[in-house]
């Protein structure tokens, strides 16, 4: 049987990775079950190895990087791609691995798709200042102009790329694992663990405590809400000085543990105003809880009025009002609607079938008739 061979390549893959690793792992599992398709995944590691179609390519570890590695040599990545001879390559970051894929494109004469997971100009300007933005935008425009097709996880990201002159940009949302994140994971004992009573509204935020998550807005919101509300902050790099109605679990938690905490809460709160997609919002909705987030970034595309509420960014009073409004509407009913919404639109099987449509489009006649089976 003719097999089409798809290779993903990225440096955004570490033990405590976020959305990119979640996407690639979900995709690798599902493509492995599709007849007519072979999927290889190239990620950084200590040495060259392969297991179950996942290839590690040598790259030095970042000294501060929680398991992340930063490739410095293009040749090892290009050589693995040459040996694998895929029919199509998807690039998951805008750094050296992207240029290795473009080298392989020329040598193997295969199409390359770029997935624009992160808003690079915004990330760099947040850390170095706006003076670098024009140079970074020029870099993004040049790099992504080389790909046969560019995927963006949200319309707001697609519009940014189109504004930089990038052609062939398509919106491709990510998905959520509906088995892992599920209302059935609710644990009635969590409130006792946290030392709060049954009538307290339990809110949750899960993720890295990085600057762009705007956690100070959540903490000021909690001060306004008072003792009838309690916030659980879950993830690495969380603040240590918090109001009395906030509990901090300052470490990386595996998905299964986050799923238990999520399903046991009453709502997710998110003050980040720069999200390119916001996978944690889908995970909350899949867990059967509604969302209060800011009307910024990709949240305006994901959070419908049936799934939660949006409020003004960087405004603790507005967020506190939205939280109160959510509970006055009935958080449990909104949570059930949120679960139905992700089942219909964001199941990984739906996402992977959509991806196969993009691959089919760039491969054309090479695509096997069995690939969608």
Tab-separated table of C-alpha atoms in Angstrom:
chain	number	residue	atom	x	y	z
A	1	UNK	CA	0.000	0.000	0.000
A	2	UNK	CA	1.293	3.461	-0.860
A	3	UNK	CA	2.174	5.364	2.309
A	4	UNK	CA	2.466	9.135	2.563
A	5	UNK	CA	5.181	10.091	5.053
A	6	UNK	CA	4.685	13.278	7.108
A	7	UNK	CA	7.513	14.623	9.268
A	8	UNK	CA	7.140	17.231	12.010
A	9	UNK	CA	10.189	19.145	13.209
A	10	UNK	CA	10.400	21.484	16.206
A	11	UNK	CA	12.598	22.603	19.087
A	12	UNK	CA	9.481	23.415	21.189
A	13	UNK	CA	9.408	20.006	22.865
A	14	UNK	CA	10.448	19.410	26.475
A	15	UNK	CA	9.168	17.491	29.528
A	16	UNK	CA	7.250	20.558	30.757
A	17	UNK	CA	6.232	21.841	27.319
A	18	UNK	CA	2.934	23.530	26.654
A	19	UNK	CA	0.688	23.674	23.608
A	20	UNK	CA	3.105	22.683	20.831
A	21	UNK	CA	4.029	19.387	22.478
A	22	UNK	CA	0.371	18.707	23.306
A	23	UNK	CA	-0.500	19.265	19.632
A	24	UNK	CA	2.342	17.093	18.311
A	25	UNK	CA	1.715	14.204	20.724
A	26	UNK	CA	-2.019	14.183	19.938
A	27	UNK	CA	-1.292	14.296	16.210
A	28	UNK	CA	1.364	11.553	16.391
A	29	UNK	CA	-1.041	9.186	18.183
A	30	UNK	CA	-3.874	9.779	15.736
A	31	UNK	CA	-1.822	9.689	12.522
A	32	UNK	CA	-0.357	6.398	13.763
A	33	UNK	CA	-3.863	4.924	13.524
A	34	UNK	CA	-4.557	6.216	10.010
A	35	UNK	CA	-4.014	3.685	7.196
A	36	UNK	CA	-1.771	4.947	4.429
A	37	UNK	CA	0.114	7.427	6.624
A	38	UNK	CA	3.497	7.334	8.351
A	39	UNK	CA	4.348	10.083	10.835
A	40	UNK	CA	7.824	10.984	12.092
A	41	UNK	CA	8.519	13.558	14.789
A	42	UNK	CA	11.949	15.238	15.093
A	43	UNK	CA	12.675	16.821	18.485
A	44	UNK	CA	15.829	17.907	20.351
A	45	UNK	CA	17.560	15.469	22.713
A	46	UNK	CA	20.882	14.552	24.307
A	47	UNK	CA	21.828	12.183	21.480
A	48	UNK	CA	20.510	10.725	18.241
A	49	UNK	CA	17.858	8.078	18.869
A	50	UNK	CA	14.472	6.825	17.681
A	51	UNK	CA	11.490	5.265	19.432
A	52	UNK	CA	8.014	4.746	17.977
A	53	UNK	CA	8.632	7.224	15.159
A	54	UNK	CA	9.973	9.970	17.468
A	55	UNK	CA	13.545	10.941	16.570
A	56	UNK	CA	15.739	12.910	18.968
A	57	UNK	CA	18.402	15.072	17.345
A	58	UNK	CA	21.404	16.247	19.418
A	59	UNK	CA	21.015	19.796	20.756
A	60	UNK	CA	22.505	21.479	23.860
A	61	UNK	CA	20.287	22.002	26.901
A	62	UNK	CA	19.411	25.547	27.910
A	63	UNK	CA	20.905	26.280	31.368
A	64	UNK	CA	17.657	27.832	32.647
A	65	UNK	CA	15.318	25.991	30.373
A	66	UNK	CA	13.242	23.366	32.286
A	67	UNK	CA	14.382	20.658	29.880
A	68	UNK	CA	14.333	22.772	26.712
A	69	UNK	CA	17.182	22.440	24.239
A	70	UNK	CA	18.285	24.952	21.616
A	71	UNK	CA	19.684	23.538	18.346
A	72	UNK	CA	22.852	25.303	17.186
A	73	UNK	CA	23.831	23.142	14.198
A	74	UNK	CA	21.633	22.826	11.140
A	75	UNK	CA	23.315	19.768	9.600
A	76	UNK	CA	22.121	17.054	12.078
A	77	UNK	CA	18.471	18.031	11.554
A	78	UNK	CA	18.810	18.250	7.784
A	79	UNK	CA	20.613	14.880	7.704
A	80	UNK	CA	17.847	13.105	9.641
A	81	UNK	CA	15.259	14.564	7.256
A	82	UNK	CA	17.330	13.420	4.274
A	83	UNK	CA	17.540	9.891	5.686
A	84	UNK	CA	13.793	9.779	6.393
A	85	UNK	CA	12.831	11.168	2.968
A	86	UNK	CA	9.351	12.354	3.995
A	87	UNK	CA	6.755	13.431	1.445
A	88	UNK	CA	5.868	16.535	3.464
A	89	UNK	CA	7.478	18.437	6.375
A	90	UNK	CA	5.693	20.575	8.970
A	91	UNK	CA	7.764	23.127	10.895
A	92	UNK	CA	6.720	23.969	14.472
A	93	UNK	CA	9.081	26.834	15.372
A	94	UNK	CA	10.734	29.809	13.626
A	95	UNK	CA	14.347	28.996	14.496
A	96	UNK	CA	17.138	26.780	13.156
A	97	UNK	CA	14.942	23.725	12.622
A	98	UNK	CA	12.796	25.753	10.208
A	99	UNK	CA	15.828	26.496	8.036
A	100	UNK	CA	16.876	22.826	8.201
A	101	UNK	CA	13.428	21.898	6.858
A	102	UNK	CA	13.787	24.432	4.035
A	103	UNK	CA	17.196	22.941	3.175
A	104	UNK	CA	15.580	19.498	3.031
A	105	UNK	CA	12.778	20.942	0.887
A	106	UNK	CA	15.316	21.943	-1.762
A	107	UNK	CA	17.225	18.657	-1.606
A	108	UNK	CA	14.233	16.317	-1.483
A	109	UNK	CA	11.846	18.471	-3.544
A	110	UNK	CA	9.018	18.126	-1.002
A	111	UNK	CA	6.510	20.719	0.277
A	112	UNK	CA	6.976	22.329	3.693
A	113	UNK	CA	4.182	23.726	5.879
A	114	UNK	CA	4.944	26.239	8.619
A	115	UNK	CA	2.740	26.274	11.734
A	116	UNK	CA	2.962	29.720	13.354
A	117	UNK	CA	2.374	28.743	16.985
A	118	UNK	CA	3.948	31.798	18.645
A	119	UNK	CA	3.734	35.531	17.946
A	120	UNK	CA	7.497	36.020	17.585
A	121	UNK	CA	7.568	39.847	17.232
A	122	UNK	CA	5.417	40.193	20.362
A	123	UNK	CA	7.497	37.691	22.339
A	124	UNK	CA	10.748	39.472	21.472
A	125	UNK	CA	9.389	42.970	22.101
A	126	UNK	CA	8.087	41.847	25.523
A	127	UNK	CA	11.627	40.858	26.481
A	128	UNK	CA	13.800	43.359	24.592
A	129	UNK	CA	11.595	46.350	23.793
A	130	UNK	CA	9.797	47.653	20.697
A	131	UNK	CA	12.999	48.803	18.983
A	132	UNK	CA	13.579	45.239	17.680
A	133	UNK	CA	10.048	44.749	16.319
A	134	UNK	CA	10.714	45.866	12.674
A	135	UNK	CA	13.677	43.477	12.370
A	136	UNK	CA	11.752	40.551	13.835
A	137	UNK	CA	8.762	41.247	11.603
A	138	UNK	CA	11.068	41.261	8.570
A	139	UNK	CA	12.532	37.935	9.687
A	140	UNK	CA	9.066	36.363	10.101
A	141	UNK	CA	7.986	37.672	6.702
A	142	UNK	CA	11.084	36.224	5.021
A	143	UNK	CA	10.965	32.836	6.772
A	144	UNK	CA	7.241	32.146	6.410
A	145	UNK	CA	7.284	33.407	2.836
A	146	UNK	CA	9.310	30.278	1.979
A	147	UNK	CA	6.643	27.778	3.042
A	148	UNK	CA	4.140	26.171	0.682
A	149	UNK	CA	1.345	26.838	3.192
A	150	UNK	CA	1.251	28.551	6.590
A	151	UNK	CA	-1.097	27.495	9.391
A	152	UNK	CA	-2.097	29.754	12.283
A	153	UNK	CA	-4.060	28.600	15.348
A	154	UNK	CA	-6.414	31.602	15.341
A	155	UNK	CA	-7.719	34.293	13.011
A	156	UNK	CA	-5.888	37.002	14.961
A	157	UNK	CA	-2.570	35.228	14.288
A	158	UNK	CA	-3.439	34.652	10.636
A	159	UNK	CA	-4.239	38.367	10.244
A	160	UNK	CA	-0.858	39.321	11.719
A	161	UNK	CA	0.952	37.122	9.197
A	162	UNK	CA	-1.139	38.435	6.301
A	163	UNK	CA	-0.326	41.971	7.494
A	164	UNK	CA	3.379	41.105	7.155
A	165	UNK	CA	2.835	40.058	3.542
A	166	UNK	CA	2.836	36.283	4.095
A	167	UNK	CA	0.775	34.380	1.503
A	168	UNK	CA	-1.168	31.114	1.731
A	169	UNK	CA	-2.145	31.555	5.386
A	170	UNK	CA	-4.919	29.330	6.780
A	171	UNK	CA	-6.525	29.172	10.227
A	172	UNK	CA	-6.078	25.759	11.865
A	173	UNK	CA	-7.296	25.625	15.485
A	174	UNK	CA	-5.762	23.197	17.947
A	175	UNK	CA	-7.754	20.619	19.895
A	176	UNK	CA	-8.267	19.086	23.314
A	177	UNK	CA	-8.137	15.540	24.666
A	178	UNK	CA	-11.758	14.879	25.599
A	179	UNK	CA	-10.896	11.719	27.544
A	180	UNK	CA	-8.194	13.290	29.722
A	181	UNK	CA	-10.103	16.516	30.314
A	182	UNK	CA	-13.525	15.313	31.300
A	183	UNK	CA	-16.212	16.214	33.864
A	184	UNK	CA	-15.905	12.663	35.219
A	185	UNK	CA	-12.511	13.622	36.716
A	186	UNK	CA	-14.237	15.872	39.265
A	187	UNK	CA	-13.035	15.137	42.822
A	188	UNK	CA	-15.492	16.228	45.550
A	189	UNK	CA	-12.647	16.009	48.089
A	190	UNK	CA	-10.606	18.868	46.605
A	191	UNK	CA	-12.353	21.570	48.616
A	192	UNK	CA	-11.476	19.782	51.857
A	193	UNK	CA	-7.840	19.524	50.693
A	194	UNK	CA	-7.800	23.288	50.121
A	195	UNK	CA	-9.523	23.994	53.425
A	196	UNK	CA	-12.517	25.759	51.889
A	197	UNK	CA	-16.196	25.018	52.476
A	198	UNK	CA	-18.719	23.639	50.006
A	199	UNK	CA	-20.348	27.026	49.375
A	200	UNK	CA	-17.129	28.739	48.262
A	201	UNK	CA	-16.845	29.334	44.510
A	202	UNK	CA	-13.603	27.641	43.390
A	203	UNK	CA	-11.755	29.280	40.487
A	204	UNK	CA	-8.654	27.922	38.769
A	205	UNK	CA	-5.830	29.105	36.540
A	206	UNK	CA	-3.330	26.583	35.128
A	207	UNK	CA	-0.201	27.362	33.140
A	208	UNK	CA	3.188	29.002	33.427
A	209	UNK	CA	3.346	32.110	35.569
A	210	UNK	CA	5.015	34.162	32.832
A	211	UNK	CA	4.614	37.923	32.503
A	212	UNK	CA	2.136	37.740	29.603
A	213	UNK	CA	-0.345	35.724	31.720
A	214	UNK	CA	-1.030	38.931	33.732
A	215	UNK	CA	-1.384	37.097	37.044
A	216	UNK	CA	-1.350	40.355	39.081
A	217	UNK	CA	-4.764	41.092	37.506
A	218	UNK	CA	-6.090	37.776	38.865
A	219	UNK	CA	-4.708	38.485	42.330
A	220	UNK	CA	-6.279	41.962	42.436
A	221	UNK	CA	-9.533	40.455	41.174
A	222	UNK	CA	-9.488	37.948	44.067
A	223	UNK	CA	-9.024	40.742	46.610
A	224	UNK	CA	-12.184	42.341	45.235
A	225	UNK	CA	-14.142	39.080	45.246
A	226	UNK	CA	-13.387	38.260	48.878
A	227	UNK	CA	-13.754	35.101	50.951
A	228	UNK	CA	-16.745	33.579	49.126
A	229	UNK	CA	-14.391	32.950	46.205
A	230	UNK	CA	-11.120	30.978	46.152
A	231	UNK	CA	-8.504	30.799	43.376
A	232	UNK	CA	-6.197	27.841	42.715
A	233	UNK	CA	-3.033	28.764	40.756
A	234	UNK	CA	-1.405	25.677	39.209
A	235	UNK	CA	1.906	25.676	37.359
A	236	UNK	CA	5.559	26.692	37.448
A	237	UNK	CA	6.896	30.202	38.191
A	238	UNK	CA	3.808	31.241	40.154
A	239	UNK	CA	3.808	34.268	42.500
A	240	UNK	CA	4.482	33.636	46.197
A	241	UNK	CA	2.820	36.701	47.736
A	242	UNK	CA	-0.909	36.164	47.212
A	243	UNK	CA	-4.193	37.122	48.941
A	244	UNK	CA	-5.604	34.771	51.598
A	245	UNK	CA	-8.237	33.424	49.191
A	246	UNK	CA	-5.584	32.124	46.756
A	247	UNK	CA	-3.772	28.752	46.912
A	248	UNK	CA	-0.579	28.266	44.860
A	249	UNK	CA	0.646	24.901	43.556
A	250	UNK	CA	3.978	26.122	42.184
A	251	UNK	CA	5.174	23.240	40.035
A	252	UNK	CA	4.542	21.626	36.677
A	253	UNK	CA	1.688	19.123	36.878
A	254	UNK	CA	1.061	16.355	34.305
A	255	UNK	CA	-2.147	16.614	32.282
A	256	UNK	CA	-3.979	13.940	34.297
A	257	UNK	CA	-3.442	15.853	37.550
A	258	UNK	CA	-4.415	19.179	35.993
A	259	UNK	CA	-7.562	17.486	34.644
A	260	UNK	CA	-8.605	16.443	38.161
A	261	UNK	CA	-8.104	19.964	39.525
A	262	UNK	CA	-9.843	21.549	36.525
A	263	UNK	CA	-12.939	19.344	36.693
A	264	UNK	CA	-13.161	19.943	40.454
A	265	UNK	CA	-13.269	23.735	40.073
A	266	UNK	CA	-16.290	25.871	39.183
A	267	UNK	CA	-14.695	28.106	36.522
A	268	UNK	CA	-11.383	28.993	34.878
A	269	UNK	CA	-10.128	32.595	35.009
A	270	UNK	CA	-7.521	33.909	32.539
A	271	UNK	CA	-6.189	37.465	32.351
A	272	UNK	CA	-3.617	36.908	29.579
A	273	UNK	CA	-4.186	39.384	26.733
A	274	UNK	CA	-1.636	38.018	24.245
A	275	UNK	CA	-2.770	34.423	23.757
A	276	UNK	CA	-2.242	33.017	20.268
A	277	UNK	CA	-4.749	30.261	21.009
A	278	UNK	CA	-5.241	29.440	24.698
A	279	UNK	CA	-5.245	25.655	25.018
A	280	UNK	CA	-5.968	25.829	28.758
A	281	UNK	CA	-9.337	27.438	27.961
A	282	UNK	CA	-10.304	24.401	25.862
A	283	UNK	CA	-9.106	22.082	28.625
A	284	UNK	CA	-11.353	23.876	31.122
A	285	UNK	CA	-14.349	23.727	28.794
A	286	UNK	CA	-13.712	20.027	28.111
A	287	UNK	CA	-13.645	19.537	31.896
A	288	UNK	CA	-17.183	20.904	32.055
A	289	UNK	CA	-16.421	24.308	33.583
A	290	UNK	CA	-17.055	27.757	32.057
A	291	UNK	CA	-14.445	30.461	31.477
A	292	UNK	CA	-13.951	34.091	32.437
A	293	UNK	CA	-11.237	35.576	30.211
A	294	UNK	CA	-10.264	38.926	28.746
A	295	UNK	CA	-11.590	40.145	25.404
A	296	UNK	CA	-8.177	40.039	23.734
A	297	UNK	CA	-6.049	37.725	21.619
A	298	UNK	CA	-7.584	34.461	20.486
A	299	UNK	CA	-10.050	34.275	23.386
A	300	UNK	CA	-12.567	36.310	21.404
A	301	UNK	CA	-12.665	33.447	18.882
A	302	UNK	CA	-12.827	30.577	21.392
A	303	UNK	CA	-15.026	31.759	24.289
A	304	UNK	CA	-18.626	32.115	23.150
A	305	UNK	CA	-21.388	33.498	25.369
A	306	UNK	CA	-22.602	29.917	25.848
A	307	UNK	CA	-19.250	28.905	27.357
A	308	UNK	CA	-18.372	31.837	29.585
A	309	UNK	CA	-17.809	35.585	29.735
A	310	UNK	CA	-15.232	38.009	28.389
A	311	UNK	CA	-14.247	41.231	30.140
A	312	UNK	CA	-12.015	44.260	29.546
A	313	UNK	CA	-8.256	43.456	29.641
A	314	UNK	CA	-6.013	44.612	32.504
A	315	UNK	CA	-9.012	45.555	34.637
A	316	UNK	CA	-9.372	43.632	37.936
A	317	UNK	CA	-12.733	45.290	38.698
A	318	UNK	CA	-14.149	44.233	35.313
A	319	UNK	CA	-12.908	40.676	35.836
A	320	UNK	CA	-14.437	40.502	39.337
A	321	UNK	CA	-17.760	41.732	37.953
A	322	UNK	CA	-17.617	39.117	35.187
A	323	UNK	CA	-16.956	36.346	37.733
A	324	UNK	CA	-19.966	37.421	39.819
A	325	UNK	CA	-22.104	37.606	36.672
A	326	UNK	CA	-21.002	34.105	35.650
A	327	UNK	CA	-22.207	32.606	38.929
A	328	UNK	CA	-25.446	34.582	38.828
A	329	UNK	CA	-26.142	33.026	35.408
A	330	UNK	CA	-25.430	29.515	36.715
A	331	UNK	CA	-21.908	28.199	36.229
A	332	UNK	CA	-22.916	24.508	36.087
A	333	UNK	CA	-25.242	24.977	33.097
A	334	UNK	CA	-22.607	27.036	31.256
A	335	UNK	CA	-20.054	24.327	31.992
A	336	UNK	CA	-22.234	21.665	30.362
A	337	UNK	CA	-22.663	23.878	27.285
A	338	UNK	CA	-18.897	24.451	27.175
A	339	UNK	CA	-18.297	20.686	27.150
A	340	UNK	CA	-20.736	20.209	24.258
A	341	UNK	CA	-19.073	23.057	22.349
A	342	UNK	CA	-15.590	21.516	22.465
A	343	UNK	CA	-16.963	18.078	21.610
A	344	UNK	CA	-18.437	19.537	18.423
A	345	UNK	CA	-15.532	21.777	17.379
A	346	UNK	CA	-12.249	20.914	19.104
A	347	UNK	CA	-11.933	17.124	19.417
A	348	UNK	CA	-8.435	16.106	18.250
A	349	UNK	CA	-9.949	13.749	15.645
A	350	UNK	CA	-11.680	16.762	14.041
A	351	UNK	CA	-8.427	18.762	14.135
A	352	UNK	CA	-6.333	15.966	12.607
A	353	UNK	CA	-8.865	15.411	9.810
A	354	UNK	CA	-8.651	19.141	9.053
A	355	UNK	CA	-4.837	18.918	9.011
A	356	UNK	CA	-5.051	16.058	6.520
A	357	UNK	CA	-7.010	18.403	4.266
A	358	UNK	CA	-4.092	20.872	4.321
A	359	UNK	CA	-1.598	18.087	3.607
A	360	UNK	CA	-3.733	16.804	0.751
A	361	UNK	CA	-3.870	20.308	-0.734
A	362	UNK	CA	-0.081	20.760	-0.851
A	363	UNK	CA	0.676	17.164	-1.884
A	364	UNK	CA	-1.937	17.044	-4.635
A	365	UNK	CA	-1.828	13.856	-6.687
A	366	UNK	CA	0.709	12.193	-4.374
A	367	UNK	CA	-1.982	11.791	-1.696
A	368	UNK	CA	-3.110	8.152	-1.259
A	369	UNK	CA	-6.800	7.416	-1.538
A	370	UNK	CA	-6.633	5.507	1.772
A	371	UNK	CA	-5.200	8.396	3.825
A	372	UNK	CA	-8.516	9.568	5.194
A	373	UNK	CA	-9.687	6.057	5.995
